Coordinates of C-alpha atoms in Angstrom, one line a residue:
X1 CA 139.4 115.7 111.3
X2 CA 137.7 116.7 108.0
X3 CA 133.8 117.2 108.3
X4 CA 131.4 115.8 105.7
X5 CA 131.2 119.0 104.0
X6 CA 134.7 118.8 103.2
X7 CA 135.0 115.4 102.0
X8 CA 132.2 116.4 99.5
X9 CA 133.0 119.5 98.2
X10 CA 136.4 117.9 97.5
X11 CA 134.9 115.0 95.7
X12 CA 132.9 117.6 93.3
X13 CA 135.8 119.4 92.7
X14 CA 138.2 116.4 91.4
X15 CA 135.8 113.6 90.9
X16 CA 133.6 113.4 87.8
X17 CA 132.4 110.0 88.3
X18 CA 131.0 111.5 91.8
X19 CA 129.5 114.8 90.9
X20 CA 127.7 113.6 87.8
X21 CA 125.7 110.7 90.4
X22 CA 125.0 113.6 93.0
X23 CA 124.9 117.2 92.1
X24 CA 121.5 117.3 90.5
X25 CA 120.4 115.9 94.0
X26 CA 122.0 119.0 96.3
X27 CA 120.9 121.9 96.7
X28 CA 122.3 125.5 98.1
X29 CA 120.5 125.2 101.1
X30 CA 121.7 122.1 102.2
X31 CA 124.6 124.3 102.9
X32 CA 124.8 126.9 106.0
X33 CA 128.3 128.4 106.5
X34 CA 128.6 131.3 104.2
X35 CA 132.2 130.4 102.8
X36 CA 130.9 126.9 101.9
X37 CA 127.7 128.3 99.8
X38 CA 130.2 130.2 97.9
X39 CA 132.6 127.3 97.0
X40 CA 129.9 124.9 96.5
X41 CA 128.0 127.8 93.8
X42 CA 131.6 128.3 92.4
X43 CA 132.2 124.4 91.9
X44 CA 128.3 124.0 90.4
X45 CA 128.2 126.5 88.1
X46 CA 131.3 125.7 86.5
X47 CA 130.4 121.7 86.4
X48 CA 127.0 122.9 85.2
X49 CA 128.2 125.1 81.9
X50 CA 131.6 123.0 81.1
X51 CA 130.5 119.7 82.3
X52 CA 133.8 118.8 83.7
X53 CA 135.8 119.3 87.0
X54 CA 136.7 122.4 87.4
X55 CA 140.8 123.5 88.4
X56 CA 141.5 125.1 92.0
X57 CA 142.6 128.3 89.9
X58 CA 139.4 128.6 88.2
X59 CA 137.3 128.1 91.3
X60 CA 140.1 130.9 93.0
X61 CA 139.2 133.4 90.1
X62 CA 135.3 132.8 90.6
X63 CA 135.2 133.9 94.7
X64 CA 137.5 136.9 93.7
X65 CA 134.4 138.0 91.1
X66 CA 131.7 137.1 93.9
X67 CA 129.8 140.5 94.7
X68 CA 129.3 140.8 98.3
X69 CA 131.7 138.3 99.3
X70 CA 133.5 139.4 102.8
X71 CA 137.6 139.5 103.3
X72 CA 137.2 136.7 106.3
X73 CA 134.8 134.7 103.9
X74 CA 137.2 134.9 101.2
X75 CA 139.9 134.0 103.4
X76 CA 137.7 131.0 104.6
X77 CA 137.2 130.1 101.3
X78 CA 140.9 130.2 99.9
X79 CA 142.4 128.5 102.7
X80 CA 139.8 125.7 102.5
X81 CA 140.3 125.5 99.1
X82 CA 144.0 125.4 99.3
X83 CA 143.3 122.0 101.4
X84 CA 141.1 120.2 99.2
X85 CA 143.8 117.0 97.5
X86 CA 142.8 115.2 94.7
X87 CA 144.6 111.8 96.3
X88 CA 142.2 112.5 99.6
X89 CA 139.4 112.5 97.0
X90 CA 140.3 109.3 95.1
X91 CA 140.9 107.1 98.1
X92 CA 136.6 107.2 99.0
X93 CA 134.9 104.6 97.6
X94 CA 132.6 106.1 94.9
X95 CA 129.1 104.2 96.7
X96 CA 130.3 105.1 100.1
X97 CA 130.6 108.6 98.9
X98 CA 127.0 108.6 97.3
X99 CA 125.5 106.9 99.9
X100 CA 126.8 109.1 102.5
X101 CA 126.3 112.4 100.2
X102 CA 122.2 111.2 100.2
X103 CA 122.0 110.7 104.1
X104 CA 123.8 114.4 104.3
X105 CA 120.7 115.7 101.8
X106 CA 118.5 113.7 103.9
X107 CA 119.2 115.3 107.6
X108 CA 119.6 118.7 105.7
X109 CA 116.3 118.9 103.9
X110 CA 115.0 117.8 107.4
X111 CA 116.5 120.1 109.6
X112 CA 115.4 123.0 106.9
X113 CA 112.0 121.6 107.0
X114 CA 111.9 121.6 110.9
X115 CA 113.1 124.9 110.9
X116 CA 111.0 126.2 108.8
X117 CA 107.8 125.0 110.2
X118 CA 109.1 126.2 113.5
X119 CA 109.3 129.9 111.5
X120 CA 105.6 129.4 110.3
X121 CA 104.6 128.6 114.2
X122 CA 105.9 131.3 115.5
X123 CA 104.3 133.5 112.7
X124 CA 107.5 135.0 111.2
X125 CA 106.5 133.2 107.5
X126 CA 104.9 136.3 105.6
X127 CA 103.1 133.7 102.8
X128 CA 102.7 130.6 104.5
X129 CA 100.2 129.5 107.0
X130 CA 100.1 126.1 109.6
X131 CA 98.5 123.7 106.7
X132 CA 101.7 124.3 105.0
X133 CA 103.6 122.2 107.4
X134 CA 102.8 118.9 106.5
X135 CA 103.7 119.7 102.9
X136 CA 107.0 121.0 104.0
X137 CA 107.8 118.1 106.3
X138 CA 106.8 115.8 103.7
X139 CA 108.9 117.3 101.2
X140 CA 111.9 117.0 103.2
X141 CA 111.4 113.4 104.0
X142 CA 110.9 112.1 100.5
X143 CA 114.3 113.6 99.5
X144 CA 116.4 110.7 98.0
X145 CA 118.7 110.0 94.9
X146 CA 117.3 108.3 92.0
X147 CA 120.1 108.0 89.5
X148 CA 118.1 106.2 87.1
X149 CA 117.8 107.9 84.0
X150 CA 116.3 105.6 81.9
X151 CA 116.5 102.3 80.2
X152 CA 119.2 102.3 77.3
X153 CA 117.7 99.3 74.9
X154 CA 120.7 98.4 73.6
X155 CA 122.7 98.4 76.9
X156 CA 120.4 97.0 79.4
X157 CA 119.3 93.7 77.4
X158 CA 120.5 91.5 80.3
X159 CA 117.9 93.8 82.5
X160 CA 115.1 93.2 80.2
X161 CA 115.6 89.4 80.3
X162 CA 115.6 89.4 83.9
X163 CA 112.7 91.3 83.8
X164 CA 110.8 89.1 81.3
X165 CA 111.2 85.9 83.2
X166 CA 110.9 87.4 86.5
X167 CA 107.9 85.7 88.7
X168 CA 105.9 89.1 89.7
X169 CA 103.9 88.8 93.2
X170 CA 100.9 88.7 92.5
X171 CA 97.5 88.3 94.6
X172 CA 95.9 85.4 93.7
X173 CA 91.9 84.6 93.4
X174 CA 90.3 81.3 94.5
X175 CA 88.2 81.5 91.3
X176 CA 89.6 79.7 88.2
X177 CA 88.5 82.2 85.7
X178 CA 89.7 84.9 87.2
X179 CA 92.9 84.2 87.6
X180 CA 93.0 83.0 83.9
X181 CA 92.3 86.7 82.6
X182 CA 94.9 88.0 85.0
X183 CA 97.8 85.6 84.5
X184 CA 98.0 84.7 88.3
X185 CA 96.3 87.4 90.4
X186 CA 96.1 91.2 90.4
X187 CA 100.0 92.6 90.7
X188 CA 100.9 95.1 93.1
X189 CA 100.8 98.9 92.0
X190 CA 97.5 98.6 90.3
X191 CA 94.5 100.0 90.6
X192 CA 91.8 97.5 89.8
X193 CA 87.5 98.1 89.1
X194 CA 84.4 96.1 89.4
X195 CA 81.5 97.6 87.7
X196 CA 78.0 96.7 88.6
X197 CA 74.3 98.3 88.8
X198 CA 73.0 98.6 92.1
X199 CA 72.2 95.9 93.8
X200 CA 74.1 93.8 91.5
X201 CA 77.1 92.9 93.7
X202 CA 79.8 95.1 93.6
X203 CA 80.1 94.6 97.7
X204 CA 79.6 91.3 97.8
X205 CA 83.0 90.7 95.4
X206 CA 84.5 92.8 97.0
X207 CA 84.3 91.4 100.8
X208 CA 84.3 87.9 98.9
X209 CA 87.9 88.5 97.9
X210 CA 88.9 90.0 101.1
X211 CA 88.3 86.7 102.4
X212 CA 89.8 84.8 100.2
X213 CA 93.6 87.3 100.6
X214 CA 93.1 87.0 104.6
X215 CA 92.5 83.0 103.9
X216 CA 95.9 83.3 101.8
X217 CA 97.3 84.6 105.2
X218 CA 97.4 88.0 103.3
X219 CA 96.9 91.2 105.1
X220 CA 93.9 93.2 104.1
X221 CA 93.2 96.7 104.8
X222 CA 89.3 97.1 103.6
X223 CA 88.2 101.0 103.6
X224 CA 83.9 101.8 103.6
X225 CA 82.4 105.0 103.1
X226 CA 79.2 103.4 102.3
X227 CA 78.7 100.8 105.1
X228 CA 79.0 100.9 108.9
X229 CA 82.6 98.6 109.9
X230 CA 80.3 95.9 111.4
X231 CA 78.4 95.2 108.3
X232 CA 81.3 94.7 106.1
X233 CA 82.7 92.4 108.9
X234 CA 79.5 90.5 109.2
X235 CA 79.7 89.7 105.5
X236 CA 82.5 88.7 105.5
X237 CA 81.4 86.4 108.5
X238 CA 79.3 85.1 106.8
X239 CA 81.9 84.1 103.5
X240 CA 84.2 82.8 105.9
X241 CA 81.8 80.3 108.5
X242 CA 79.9 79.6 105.2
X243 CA 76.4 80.7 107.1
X244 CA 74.0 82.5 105.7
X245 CA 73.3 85.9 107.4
X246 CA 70.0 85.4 108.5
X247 CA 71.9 82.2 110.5
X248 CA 74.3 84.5 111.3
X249 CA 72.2 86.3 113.7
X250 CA 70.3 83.9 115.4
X251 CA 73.9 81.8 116.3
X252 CA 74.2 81.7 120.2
X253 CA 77.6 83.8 122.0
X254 CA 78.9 80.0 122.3
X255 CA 78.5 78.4 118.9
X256 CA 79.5 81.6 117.5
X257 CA 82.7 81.5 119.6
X258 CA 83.3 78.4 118.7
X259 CA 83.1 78.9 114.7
X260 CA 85.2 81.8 114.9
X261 CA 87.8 80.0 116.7
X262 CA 88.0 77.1 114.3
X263 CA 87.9 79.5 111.5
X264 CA 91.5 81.0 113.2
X265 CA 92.9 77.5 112.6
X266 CA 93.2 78.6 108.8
X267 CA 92.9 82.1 108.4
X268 CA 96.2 83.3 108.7
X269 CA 95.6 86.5 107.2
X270 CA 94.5 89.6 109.7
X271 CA 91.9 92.3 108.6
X272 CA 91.3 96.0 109.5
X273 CA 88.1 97.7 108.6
X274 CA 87.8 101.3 109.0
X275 CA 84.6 103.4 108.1
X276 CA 84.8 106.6 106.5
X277 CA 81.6 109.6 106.2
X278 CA 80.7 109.2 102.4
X279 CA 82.4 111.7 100.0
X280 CA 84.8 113.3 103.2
X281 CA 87.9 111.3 103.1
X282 CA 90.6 111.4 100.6
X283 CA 93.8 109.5 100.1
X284 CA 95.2 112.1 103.0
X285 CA 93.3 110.3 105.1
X286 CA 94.4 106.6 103.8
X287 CA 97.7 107.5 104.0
X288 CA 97.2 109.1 107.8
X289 CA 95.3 105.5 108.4
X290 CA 98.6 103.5 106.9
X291 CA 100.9 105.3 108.8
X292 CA 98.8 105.0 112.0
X293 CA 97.9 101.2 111.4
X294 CA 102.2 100.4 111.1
X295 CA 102.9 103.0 114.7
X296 CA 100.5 101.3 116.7
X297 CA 99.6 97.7 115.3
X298 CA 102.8 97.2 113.0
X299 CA 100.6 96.4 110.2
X300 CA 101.3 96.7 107.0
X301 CA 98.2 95.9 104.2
X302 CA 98.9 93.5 100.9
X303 CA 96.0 94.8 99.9
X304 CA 93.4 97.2 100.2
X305 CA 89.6 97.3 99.4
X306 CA 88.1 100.9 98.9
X307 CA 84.4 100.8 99.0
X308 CA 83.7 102.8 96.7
X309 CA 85.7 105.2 94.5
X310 CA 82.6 107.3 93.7
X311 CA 82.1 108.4 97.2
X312 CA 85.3 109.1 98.0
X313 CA 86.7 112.5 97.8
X314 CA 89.7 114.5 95.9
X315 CA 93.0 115.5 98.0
X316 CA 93.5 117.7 95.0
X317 CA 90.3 119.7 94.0
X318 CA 87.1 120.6 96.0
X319 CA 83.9 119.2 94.1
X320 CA 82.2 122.4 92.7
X321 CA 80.7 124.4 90.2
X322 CA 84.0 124.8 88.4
X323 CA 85.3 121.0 88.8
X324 CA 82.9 118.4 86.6
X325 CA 82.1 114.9 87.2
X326 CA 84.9 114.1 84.5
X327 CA 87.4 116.0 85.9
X328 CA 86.5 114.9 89.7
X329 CA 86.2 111.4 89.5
X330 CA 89.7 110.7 87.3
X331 CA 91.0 112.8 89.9
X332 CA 90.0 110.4 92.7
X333 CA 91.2 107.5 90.2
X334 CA 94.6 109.1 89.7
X335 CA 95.5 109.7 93.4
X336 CA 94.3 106.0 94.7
X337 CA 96.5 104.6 91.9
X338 CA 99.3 106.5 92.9
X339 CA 98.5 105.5 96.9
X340 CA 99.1 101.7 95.1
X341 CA 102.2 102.6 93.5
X342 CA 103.5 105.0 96.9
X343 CA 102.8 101.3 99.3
X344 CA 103.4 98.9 96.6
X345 CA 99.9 97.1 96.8
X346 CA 97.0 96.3 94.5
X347 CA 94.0 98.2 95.2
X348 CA 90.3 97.5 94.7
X349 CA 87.6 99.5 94.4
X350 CA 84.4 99.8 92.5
X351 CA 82.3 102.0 90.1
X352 CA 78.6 102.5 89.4
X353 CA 76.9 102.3 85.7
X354 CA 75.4 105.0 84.7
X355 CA 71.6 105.6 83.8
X356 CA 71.7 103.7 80.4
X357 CA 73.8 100.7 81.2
X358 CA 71.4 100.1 84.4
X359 CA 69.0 99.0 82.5
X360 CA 70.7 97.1 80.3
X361 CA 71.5 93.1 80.0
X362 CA 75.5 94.0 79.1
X363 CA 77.1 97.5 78.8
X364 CA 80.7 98.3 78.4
X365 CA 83.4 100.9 79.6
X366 CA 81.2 103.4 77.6
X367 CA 78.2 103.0 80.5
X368 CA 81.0 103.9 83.5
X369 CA 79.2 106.1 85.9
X370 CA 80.2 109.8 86.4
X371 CA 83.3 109.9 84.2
X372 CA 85.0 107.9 81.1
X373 CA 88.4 108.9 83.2
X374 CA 88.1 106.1 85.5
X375 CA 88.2 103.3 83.0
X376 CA 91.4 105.6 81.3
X377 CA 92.9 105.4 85.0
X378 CA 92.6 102.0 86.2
X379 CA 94.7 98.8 85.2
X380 CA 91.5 96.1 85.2
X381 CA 88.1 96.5 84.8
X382 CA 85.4 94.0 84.8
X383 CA 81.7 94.3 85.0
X384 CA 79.5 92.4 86.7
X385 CA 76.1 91.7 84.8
X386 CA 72.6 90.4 86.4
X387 CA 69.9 89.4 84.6
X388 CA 66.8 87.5 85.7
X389 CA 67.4 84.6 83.8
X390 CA 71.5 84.3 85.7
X391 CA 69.5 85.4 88.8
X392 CA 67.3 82.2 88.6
X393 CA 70.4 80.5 88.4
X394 CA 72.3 81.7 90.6
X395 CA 74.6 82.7 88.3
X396 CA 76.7 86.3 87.5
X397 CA 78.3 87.3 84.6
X398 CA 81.6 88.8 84.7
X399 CA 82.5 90.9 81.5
X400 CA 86.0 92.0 81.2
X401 CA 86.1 95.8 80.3
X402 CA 89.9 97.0 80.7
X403 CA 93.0 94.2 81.2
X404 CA 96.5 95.2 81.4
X405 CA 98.0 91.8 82.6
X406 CA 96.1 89.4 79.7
X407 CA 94.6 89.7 76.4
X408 CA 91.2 90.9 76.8
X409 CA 89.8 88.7 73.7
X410 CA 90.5 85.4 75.4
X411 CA 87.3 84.8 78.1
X412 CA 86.0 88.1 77.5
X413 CA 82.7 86.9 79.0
X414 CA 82.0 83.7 81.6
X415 CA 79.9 83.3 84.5
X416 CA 80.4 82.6 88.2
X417 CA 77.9 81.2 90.5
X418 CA 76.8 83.4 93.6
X419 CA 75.3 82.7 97.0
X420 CA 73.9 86.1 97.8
X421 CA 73.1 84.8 101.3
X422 CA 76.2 83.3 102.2
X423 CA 78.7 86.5 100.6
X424 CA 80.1 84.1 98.0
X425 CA 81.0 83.5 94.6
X426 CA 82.0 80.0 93.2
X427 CA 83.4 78.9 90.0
X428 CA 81.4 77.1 86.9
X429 CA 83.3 74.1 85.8
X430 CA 83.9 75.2 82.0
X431 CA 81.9 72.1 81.0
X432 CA 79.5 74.4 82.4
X433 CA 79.9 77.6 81.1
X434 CA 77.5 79.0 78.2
X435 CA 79.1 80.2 74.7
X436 CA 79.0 83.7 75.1
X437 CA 79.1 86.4 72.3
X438 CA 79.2 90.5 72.3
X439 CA 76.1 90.5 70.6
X440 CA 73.6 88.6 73.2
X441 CA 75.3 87.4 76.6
X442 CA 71.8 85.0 77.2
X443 CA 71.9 83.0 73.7
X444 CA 75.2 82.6 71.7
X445 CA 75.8 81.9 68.5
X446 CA 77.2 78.4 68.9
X447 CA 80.3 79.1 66.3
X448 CA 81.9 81.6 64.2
X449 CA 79.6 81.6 60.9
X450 CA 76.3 81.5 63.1
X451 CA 77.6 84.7 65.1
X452 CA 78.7 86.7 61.5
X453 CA 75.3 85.1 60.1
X454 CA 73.2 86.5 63.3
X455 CA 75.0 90.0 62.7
X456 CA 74.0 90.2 58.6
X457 CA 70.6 88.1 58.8
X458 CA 69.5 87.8 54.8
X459 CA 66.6 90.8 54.6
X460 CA 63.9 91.1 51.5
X461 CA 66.0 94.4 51.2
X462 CA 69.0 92.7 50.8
X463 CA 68.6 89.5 48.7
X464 CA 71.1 89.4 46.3
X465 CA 73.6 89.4 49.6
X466 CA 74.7 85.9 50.5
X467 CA 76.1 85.0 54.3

């Protein structure tokens, strides 16, 4: 009976339509018999420089000008050579053969891996020390075949229709506005901000929405490395029993029992909180975290809450003297974006503003605390804005900065009520919501001409202008 190493090398030798899906994906290694090494470098090379299948004769003539090649590995090589049938190869179906070729990759990247580590262990590796290992093993279990090459525009219409009417999940908000600017909800793969001053809320949306996916029966995963586990938990206690946190604390083991268990009637959703040391953990750790959560619990997030980016810390680059702000904080952006896109879920996170925009009634993506590569990074952006005026109301505006899923122009600015007490936001019926401009977020202009007539007010400098 033929081994798999047979089948393949005779599908590269007489099958174009099966080397051209595969043979970027193999490598020598996968390989360990010396006489199949040399065939597969013979078959390779010549696929590689002529781009076509190569004859038995040709393949013959390049063992007998290997250097170094034994007479039993010759033999080995000829005779298995001899065997290879271009009916045998034709008869596989072409995605069996892929499919199989990929799970052949797979085990041998894995055994090489294994084996390797094993080598470092035992201290026979001469560069490489123990903290190589999980790189290694990670390597080999990430080995797969992606044949796409890219999207041919005149080929692949029908694709491009699909993909224009196709409904993308999305996690939804239960505030109107909000989902408005979004189209529907945040989409997985995305990296999405809120930027506040302290003080201001960044938290408090934060847990608020975490309620809201768990009461869509989403699972949440919601990471702190600013607050203890029990305080984001007793927020969003409080969002959820609609109490007041003060109340929170003086509610009796019983009534509190009792709320909790009615609350279970409609919460569908589960939530794990997990507290990190500020400015220690990395998206190592998350992705140790994830891995851990699915062995043990079987739980798999929809979405996760990182509170905050800031405060977290780079798998890439130690903070230092030779790493700036700029250069740190994108690199934090970068790697939680790419944790979204790895476990195909939206993230959250938020963002201070920096010394100038704290003091100020509105700011934009300029004011972003630390480094302008955050806002570069991230899919959506909003700011939250607190004045005393809103404050008095009990109102916060919300300010979009960045928006990949909408236009940014419509609903730039609107307002959302807030019950700092209870964790919550609330919509404003639009009846409701003031005309807001650029220019002054308190006091619109009520229409186009007065806002271009408040920009170029008529000056005793200026009076021949007219507005």
């Amino acid at each position: 009976m033929k081994d798999f190493e047979h089948v393949l090398l005779e599908g590269l030798l007489f099958r174009e339509d099966f080397y051209k899906k595969v043979i970027p994906f193999i490598s020598l290694e996968y390989f360990h018999r010396n006489p199949v090494q040399m065939l597969y470098t013979c078959i390779h090379d010549f696929v590689i420089q002529y781009n076509g299948c190569p004859s038995k004769e040709a393949i013959s003539i390049c063992l007998e000008k290997h250097k170094g090649i034994s007479q039993a590995d010759y033999d080995i090589c000829i005779e298995m050579l001899e065997s290879f049938q271009k009916e045998e190869a034709d008869k596989h179906n072409i995605d069996w053969l892929v499919e199989e070729t990929e799970k052949f990759c797979k085990e041998k990247a894995l055994y090489n891996g294994i084996m390797e580590s094993i080598h470092i262990i035992d201290g026979k590796s001469k560069d490489k020390t123990k903290t190589a290992i999980p790189d290694i093993l990670s390597k080999a279990l990430s080995v797969s075949f992606d044949t796409h090459i890219g999207h041919d525009y005149l080929e692949d219409t029908e694709l491009r229709y699909d993909f224009y009417h196709k409904v993308e999940q999305r996690v939804p908000f239960d505030l109107e506005y909000l989902n408005t600017i979004t189209a529907g909800g945040t989409p997985n793969k995305t990296l999405n901000i809120v930027m506040a001053g302290t003080g201001v809320g960044k938290s408090l949306f934060l847990c608020h929405h975490a309620a809201n996916c768990i009461s869509q029966g989403k699972n949440v995963l919601y990471i702190t490395c600013e607050m203890a586990e029990e305080r984001i938990a007793e927020r969003i206690d409080a969002n959820l029993l609609d109490t007041t946190l003060d109340s929170l604390r003086d509610l009796s083991k019983e009534v509190y029992d009792k709320r909790i268990n009615n609350m279970k009637q409609t919460v569908k959703g589960k939530l794990i909180i997990k507290e990190y040391p500020t400015a220690s953990s990395s998206v190592n750790h998350f992705r140790v975290l994830l891995d851990e959560l699915w062995l043990k619990k079987k739980f798999k997030p929809d979405v996760i809450f990182i509170d905050y980016l800031n405060i977290c810390a780079s798998s890439r680059m130690k903070q230092g003297a030779n790493v700036n702000s700029y250069t740190y904080i994108k690199a934090i952006a970068e790697e939680l974006r790419g944790l979204a896109t790895e476990r195909n879920v939206p993230i959250w996170s938020a963002t201070q503003v920096n010394r100038v925009g704290f003091g100020n009634s509105d700011f934009g993506l300029e004011d972003t605390s630390e480094s302008f590569g955050l806002p570069a990074t991230a899919d959506f952006m909003i700011a939250l804005i607190a004045t005393e005026r809103l404050d008095e109301i009990n109102q916060i505006m919300v300010k979009q900065l960045k928006n990949r899923y909408n236009d940014t122009v419509a609903n730039r600015k609107f307002v959302l009520g807030i019950n700092r007490a209870k964790m919550k936001l609330y919509d404003i019926p639009k009846s409701e919501q003031p005309q807001l401009s650029d220019s002054n977020p308190q006091d619109p202009p009520d229409n186009d001409e007065d806002r271009f007539n408040s920009k170029f007010k008529k000056s005793s400098k200026f009076t021949g202008w007219k507005v």
